Short mmCIF file of N, CA and C in Angstrom, two decimals:
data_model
loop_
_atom_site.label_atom_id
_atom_site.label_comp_id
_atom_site.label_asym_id
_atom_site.label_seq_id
_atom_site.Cartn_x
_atom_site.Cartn_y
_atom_site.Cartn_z
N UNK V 1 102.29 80.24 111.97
CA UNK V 1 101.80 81.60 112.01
C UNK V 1 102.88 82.46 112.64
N UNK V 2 102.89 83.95 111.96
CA UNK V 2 103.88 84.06 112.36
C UNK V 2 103.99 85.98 111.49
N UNK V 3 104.99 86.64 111.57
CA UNK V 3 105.28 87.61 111.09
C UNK V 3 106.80 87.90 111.04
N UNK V 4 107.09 88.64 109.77
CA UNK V 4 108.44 88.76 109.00
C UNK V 4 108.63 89.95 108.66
N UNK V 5 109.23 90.68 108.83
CA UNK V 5 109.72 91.83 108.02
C UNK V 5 109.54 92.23 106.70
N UNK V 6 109.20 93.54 106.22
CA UNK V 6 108.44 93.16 104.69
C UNK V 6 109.78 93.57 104.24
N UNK V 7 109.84 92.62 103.17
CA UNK V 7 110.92 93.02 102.02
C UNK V 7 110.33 92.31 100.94
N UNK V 8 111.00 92.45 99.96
CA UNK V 8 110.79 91.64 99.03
C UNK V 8 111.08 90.14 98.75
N UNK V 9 112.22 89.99 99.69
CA UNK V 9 112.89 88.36 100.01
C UNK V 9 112.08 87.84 100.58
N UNK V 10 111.65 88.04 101.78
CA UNK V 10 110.76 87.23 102.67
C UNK V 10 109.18 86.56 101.95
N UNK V 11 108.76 88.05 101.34
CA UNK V 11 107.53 87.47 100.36
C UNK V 11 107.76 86.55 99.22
N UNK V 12 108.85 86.32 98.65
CA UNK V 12 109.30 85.54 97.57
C UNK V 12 109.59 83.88 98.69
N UNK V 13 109.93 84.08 99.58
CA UNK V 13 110.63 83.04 100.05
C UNK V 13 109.04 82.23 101.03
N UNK V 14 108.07 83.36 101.20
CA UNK V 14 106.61 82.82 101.37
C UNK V 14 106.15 82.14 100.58
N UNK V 15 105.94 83.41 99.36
CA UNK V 15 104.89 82.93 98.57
C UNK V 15 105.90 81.03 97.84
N UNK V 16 107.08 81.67 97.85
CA UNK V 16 107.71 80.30 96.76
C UNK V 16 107.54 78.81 97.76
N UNK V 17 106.98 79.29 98.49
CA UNK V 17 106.48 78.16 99.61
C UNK V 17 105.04 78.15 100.06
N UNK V 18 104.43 78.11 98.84
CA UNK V 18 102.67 78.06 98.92
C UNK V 18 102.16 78.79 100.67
N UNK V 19 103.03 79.66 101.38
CA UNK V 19 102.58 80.05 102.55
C UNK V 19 101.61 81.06 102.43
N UNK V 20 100.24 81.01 103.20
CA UNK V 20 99.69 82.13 103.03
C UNK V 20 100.02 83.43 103.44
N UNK V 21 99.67 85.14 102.74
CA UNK V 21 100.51 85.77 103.49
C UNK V 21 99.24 87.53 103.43
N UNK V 22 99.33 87.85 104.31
CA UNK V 22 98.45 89.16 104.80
C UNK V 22 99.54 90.27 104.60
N UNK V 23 99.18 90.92 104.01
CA UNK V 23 100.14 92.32 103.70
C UNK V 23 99.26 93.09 103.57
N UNK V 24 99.42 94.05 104.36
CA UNK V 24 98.75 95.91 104.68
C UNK V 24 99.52 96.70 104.17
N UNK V 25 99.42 96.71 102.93
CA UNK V 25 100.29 98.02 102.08
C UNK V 25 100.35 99.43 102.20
N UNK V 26 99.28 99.79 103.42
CA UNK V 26 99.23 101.22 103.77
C UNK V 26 100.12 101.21 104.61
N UNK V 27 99.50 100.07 106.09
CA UNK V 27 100.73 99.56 106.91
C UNK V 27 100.20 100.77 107.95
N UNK V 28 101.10 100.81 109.18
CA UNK V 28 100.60 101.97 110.03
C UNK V 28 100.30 103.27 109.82
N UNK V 29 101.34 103.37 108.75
CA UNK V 29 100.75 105.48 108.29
C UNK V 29 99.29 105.34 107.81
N UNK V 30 98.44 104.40 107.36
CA UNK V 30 97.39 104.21 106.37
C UNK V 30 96.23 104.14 108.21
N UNK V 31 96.79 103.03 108.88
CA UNK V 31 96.02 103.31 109.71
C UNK V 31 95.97 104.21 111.16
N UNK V 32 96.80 105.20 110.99
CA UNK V 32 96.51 106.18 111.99
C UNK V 32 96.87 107.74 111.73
N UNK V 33 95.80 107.75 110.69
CA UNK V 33 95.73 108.93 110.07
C UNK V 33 95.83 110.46 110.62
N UNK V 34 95.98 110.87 110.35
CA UNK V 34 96.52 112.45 110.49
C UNK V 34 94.90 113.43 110.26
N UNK V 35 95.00 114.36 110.73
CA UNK V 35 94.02 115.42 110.72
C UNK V 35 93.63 115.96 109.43
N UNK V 36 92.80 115.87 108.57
CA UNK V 36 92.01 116.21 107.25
C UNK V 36 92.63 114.97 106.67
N UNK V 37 93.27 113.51 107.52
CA UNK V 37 93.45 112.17 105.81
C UNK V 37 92.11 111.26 105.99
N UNK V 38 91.09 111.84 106.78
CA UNK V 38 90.18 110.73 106.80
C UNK V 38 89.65 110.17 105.74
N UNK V 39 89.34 109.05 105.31
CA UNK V 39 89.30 108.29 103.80
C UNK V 39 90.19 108.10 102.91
N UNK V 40 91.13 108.50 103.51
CA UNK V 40 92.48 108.13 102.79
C UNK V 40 93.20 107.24 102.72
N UNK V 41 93.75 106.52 101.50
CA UNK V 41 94.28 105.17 101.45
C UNK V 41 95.93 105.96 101.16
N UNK V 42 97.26 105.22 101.80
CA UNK V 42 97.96 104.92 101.45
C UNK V 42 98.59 104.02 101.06
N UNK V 43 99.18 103.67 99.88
CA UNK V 43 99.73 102.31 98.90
C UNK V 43 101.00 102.81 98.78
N UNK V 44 101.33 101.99 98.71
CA UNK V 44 103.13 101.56 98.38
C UNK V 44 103.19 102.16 96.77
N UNK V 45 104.17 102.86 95.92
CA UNK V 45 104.47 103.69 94.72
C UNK V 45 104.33 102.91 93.99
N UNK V 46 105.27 102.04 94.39
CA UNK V 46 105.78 100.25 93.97
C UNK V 46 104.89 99.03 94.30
N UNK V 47 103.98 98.94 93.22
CA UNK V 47 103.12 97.57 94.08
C UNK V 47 103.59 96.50 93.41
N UNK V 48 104.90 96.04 93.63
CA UNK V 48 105.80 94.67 93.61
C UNK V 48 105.37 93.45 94.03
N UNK V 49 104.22 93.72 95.55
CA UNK V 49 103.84 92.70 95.91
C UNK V 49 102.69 91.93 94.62
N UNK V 50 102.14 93.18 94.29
CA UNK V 50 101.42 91.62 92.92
C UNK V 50 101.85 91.22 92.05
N UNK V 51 102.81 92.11 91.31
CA UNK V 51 103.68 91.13 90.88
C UNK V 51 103.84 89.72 90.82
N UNK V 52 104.45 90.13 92.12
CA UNK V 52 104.84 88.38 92.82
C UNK V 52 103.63 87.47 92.92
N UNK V 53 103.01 88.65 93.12
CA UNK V 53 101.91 87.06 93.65
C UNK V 53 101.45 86.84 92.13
N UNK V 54 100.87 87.46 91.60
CA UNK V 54 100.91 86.72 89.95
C UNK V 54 102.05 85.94 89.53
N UNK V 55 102.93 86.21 89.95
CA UNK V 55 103.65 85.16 89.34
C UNK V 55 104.09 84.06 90.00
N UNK V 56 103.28 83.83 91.44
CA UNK V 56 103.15 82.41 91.70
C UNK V 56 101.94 82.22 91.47
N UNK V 57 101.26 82.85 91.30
CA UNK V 57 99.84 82.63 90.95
C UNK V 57 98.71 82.64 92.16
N UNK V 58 99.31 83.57 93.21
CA UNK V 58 98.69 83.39 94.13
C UNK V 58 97.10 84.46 94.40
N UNK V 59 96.25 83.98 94.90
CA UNK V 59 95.22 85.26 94.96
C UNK V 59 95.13 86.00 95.67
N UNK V 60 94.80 87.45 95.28
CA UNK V 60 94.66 88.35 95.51
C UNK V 60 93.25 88.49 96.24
N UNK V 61 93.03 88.95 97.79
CA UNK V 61 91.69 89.04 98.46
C UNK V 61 91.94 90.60 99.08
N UNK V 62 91.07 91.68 98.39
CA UNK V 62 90.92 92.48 98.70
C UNK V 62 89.94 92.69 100.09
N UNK V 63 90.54 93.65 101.00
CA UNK V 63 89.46 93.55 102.00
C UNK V 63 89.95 95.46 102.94
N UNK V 64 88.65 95.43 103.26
CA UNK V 64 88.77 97.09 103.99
C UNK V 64 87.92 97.17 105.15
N UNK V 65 88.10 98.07 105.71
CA UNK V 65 87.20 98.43 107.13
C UNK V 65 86.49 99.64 106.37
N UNK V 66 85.14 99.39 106.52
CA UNK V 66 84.27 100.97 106.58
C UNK V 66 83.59 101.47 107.31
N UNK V 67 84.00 102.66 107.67
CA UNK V 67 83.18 103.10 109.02
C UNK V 67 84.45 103.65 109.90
N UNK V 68 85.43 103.29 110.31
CA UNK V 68 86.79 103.39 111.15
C UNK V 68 87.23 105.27 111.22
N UNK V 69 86.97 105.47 109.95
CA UNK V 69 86.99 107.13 110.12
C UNK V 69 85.91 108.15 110.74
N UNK V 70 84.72 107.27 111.06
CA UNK V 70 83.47 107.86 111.33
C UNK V 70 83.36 107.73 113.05
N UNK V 71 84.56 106.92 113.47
CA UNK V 71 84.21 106.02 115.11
C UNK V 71 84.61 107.64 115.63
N UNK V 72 85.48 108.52 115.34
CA UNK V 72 85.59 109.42 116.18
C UNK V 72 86.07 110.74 115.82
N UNK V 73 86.38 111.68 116.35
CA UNK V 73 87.42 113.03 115.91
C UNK V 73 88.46 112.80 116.08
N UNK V 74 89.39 112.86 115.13
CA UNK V 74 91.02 113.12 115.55
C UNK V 74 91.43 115.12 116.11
N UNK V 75 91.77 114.43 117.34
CA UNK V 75 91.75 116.26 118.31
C UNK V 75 93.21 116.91 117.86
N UNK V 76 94.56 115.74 118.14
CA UNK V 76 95.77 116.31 118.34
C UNK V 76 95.94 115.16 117.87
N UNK V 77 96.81 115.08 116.60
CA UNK V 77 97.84 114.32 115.94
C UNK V 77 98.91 114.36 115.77
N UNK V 78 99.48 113.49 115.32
CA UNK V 78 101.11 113.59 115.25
C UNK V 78 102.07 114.60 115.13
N UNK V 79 101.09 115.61 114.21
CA UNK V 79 101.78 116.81 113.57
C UNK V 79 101.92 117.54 114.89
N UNK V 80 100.48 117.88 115.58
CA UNK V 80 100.94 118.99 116.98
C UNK V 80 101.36 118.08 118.14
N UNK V 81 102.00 117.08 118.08
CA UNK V 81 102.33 116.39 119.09
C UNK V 81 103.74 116.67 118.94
N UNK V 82 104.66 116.49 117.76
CA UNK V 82 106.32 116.82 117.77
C UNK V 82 106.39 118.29 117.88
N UNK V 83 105.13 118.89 117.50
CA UNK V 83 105.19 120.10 118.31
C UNK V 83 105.88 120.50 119.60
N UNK V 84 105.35 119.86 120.61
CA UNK V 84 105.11 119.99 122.30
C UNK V 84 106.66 118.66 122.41
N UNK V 85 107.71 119.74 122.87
CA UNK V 85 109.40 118.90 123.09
C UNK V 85 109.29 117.70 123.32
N UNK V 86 108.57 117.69 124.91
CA UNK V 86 108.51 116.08 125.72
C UNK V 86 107.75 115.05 124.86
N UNK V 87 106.63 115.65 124.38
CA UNK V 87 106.27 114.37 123.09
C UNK V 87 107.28 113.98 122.38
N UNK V 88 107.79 114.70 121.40
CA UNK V 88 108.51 114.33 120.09
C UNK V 88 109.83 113.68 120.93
N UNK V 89 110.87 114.23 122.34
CA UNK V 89 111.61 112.96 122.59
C UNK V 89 110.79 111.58 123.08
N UNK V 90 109.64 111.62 123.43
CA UNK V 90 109.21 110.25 123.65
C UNK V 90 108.51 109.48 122.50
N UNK V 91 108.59 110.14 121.17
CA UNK V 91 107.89 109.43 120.30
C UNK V 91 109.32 109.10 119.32
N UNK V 92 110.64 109.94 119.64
CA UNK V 92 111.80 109.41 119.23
C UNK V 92 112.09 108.17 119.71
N UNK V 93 111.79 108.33 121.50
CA UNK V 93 112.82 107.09 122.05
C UNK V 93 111.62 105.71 121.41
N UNK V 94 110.75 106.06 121.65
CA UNK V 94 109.31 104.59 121.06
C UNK V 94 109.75 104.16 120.02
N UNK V 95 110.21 105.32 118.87
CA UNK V 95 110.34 104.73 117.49
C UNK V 95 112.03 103.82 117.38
N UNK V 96 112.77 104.68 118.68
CA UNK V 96 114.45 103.42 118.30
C UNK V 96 114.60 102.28 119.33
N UNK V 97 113.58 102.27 120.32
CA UNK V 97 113.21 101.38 120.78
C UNK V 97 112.45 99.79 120.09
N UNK V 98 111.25 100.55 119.08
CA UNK V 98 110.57 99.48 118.54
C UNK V 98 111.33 98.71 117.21
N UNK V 99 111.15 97.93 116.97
CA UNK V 99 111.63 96.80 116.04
C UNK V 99 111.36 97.26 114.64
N UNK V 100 111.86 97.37 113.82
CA UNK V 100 111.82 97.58 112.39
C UNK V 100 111.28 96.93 110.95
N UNK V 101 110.10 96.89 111.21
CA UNK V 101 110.08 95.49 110.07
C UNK V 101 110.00 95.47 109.01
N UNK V 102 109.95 97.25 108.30
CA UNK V 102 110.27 97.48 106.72
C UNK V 102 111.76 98.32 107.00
N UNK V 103 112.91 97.61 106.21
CA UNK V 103 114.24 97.74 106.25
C UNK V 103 114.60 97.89 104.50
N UNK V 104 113.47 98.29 103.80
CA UNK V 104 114.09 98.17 102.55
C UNK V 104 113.44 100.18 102.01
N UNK V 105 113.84 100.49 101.07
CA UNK V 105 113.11 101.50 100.20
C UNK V 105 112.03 100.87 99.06
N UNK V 106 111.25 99.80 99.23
CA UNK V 106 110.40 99.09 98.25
C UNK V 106 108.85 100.26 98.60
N UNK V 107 108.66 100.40 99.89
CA UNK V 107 107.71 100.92 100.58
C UNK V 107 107.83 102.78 100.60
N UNK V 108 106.98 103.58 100.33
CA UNK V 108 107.02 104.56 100.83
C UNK V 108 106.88 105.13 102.51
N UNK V 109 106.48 104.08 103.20
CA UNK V 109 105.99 104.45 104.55
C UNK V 109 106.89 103.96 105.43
N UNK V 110 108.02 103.38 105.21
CA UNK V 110 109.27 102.93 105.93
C UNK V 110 109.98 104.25 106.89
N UNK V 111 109.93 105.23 106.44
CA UNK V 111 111.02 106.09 107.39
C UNK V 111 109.87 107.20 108.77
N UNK V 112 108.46 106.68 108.71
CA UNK V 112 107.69 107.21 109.44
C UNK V 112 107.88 106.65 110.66
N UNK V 113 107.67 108.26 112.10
CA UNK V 113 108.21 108.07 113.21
C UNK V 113 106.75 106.71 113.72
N UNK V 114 107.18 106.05 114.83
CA UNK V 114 105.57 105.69 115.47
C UNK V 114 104.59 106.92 116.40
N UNK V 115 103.27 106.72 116.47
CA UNK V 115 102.77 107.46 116.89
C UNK V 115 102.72 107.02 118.48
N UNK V 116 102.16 107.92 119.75
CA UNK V 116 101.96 107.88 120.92
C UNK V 116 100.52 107.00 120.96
#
């Protein structure tokens, strides 16, 4: 058990090794939505990953949370947070601080800052 960086190599080099594998194609932008995205799914442009997995033949298990948009109000999000200076340098230094684990353009959600 374990976690890898999404690319496209790593999932080929899973799946071509009967490994099971959990991929969140929204990924963090999908789950910490922004002010008016409640119910909103984000997906990758490129869904490469089934591809692949069809062509090892692997299955596909769809699964979702419902209810997660209903637990609360979003007050101040990301958007009025790089607003306010001292946020946006501390949500710079978080984001070149933290580890990178989509390094490719396969994903649309790769160049998003992290949130506070």
């Amino acid at each position: 058990m374990g976690a890898v960086p999404v690319a496209p190599s790593n999932l080929f080099k899973l799946l071509s090794s009967k490994s099971h594998v959990l991929l969140y194609p929204g990924g963090m932008r999908e789950d910490l939505h922004r002010k008016g995205e409640e119910y909103k799914l984000f997906c990758p442009e490129q869904s490469e990953f089934v591809r692949m997995a069809a062509r090892f033949g692997a299955k596909i298990v769809p699964f979702g949370a419902v209810g997660e948009d209903d637990l609360g109000q979003v007050v101040i999000d990301y958007d009025d947070l790089v607003k306010i200076p001292y946020f946006m340098s501390e949500i710079e230094s978080l984001t070149n601080e933290a580890m990178q684990l989509r390094y490719s353009n396969l994903f649309f959600v790769d160049s998003y800052h992290l949130f506070l």
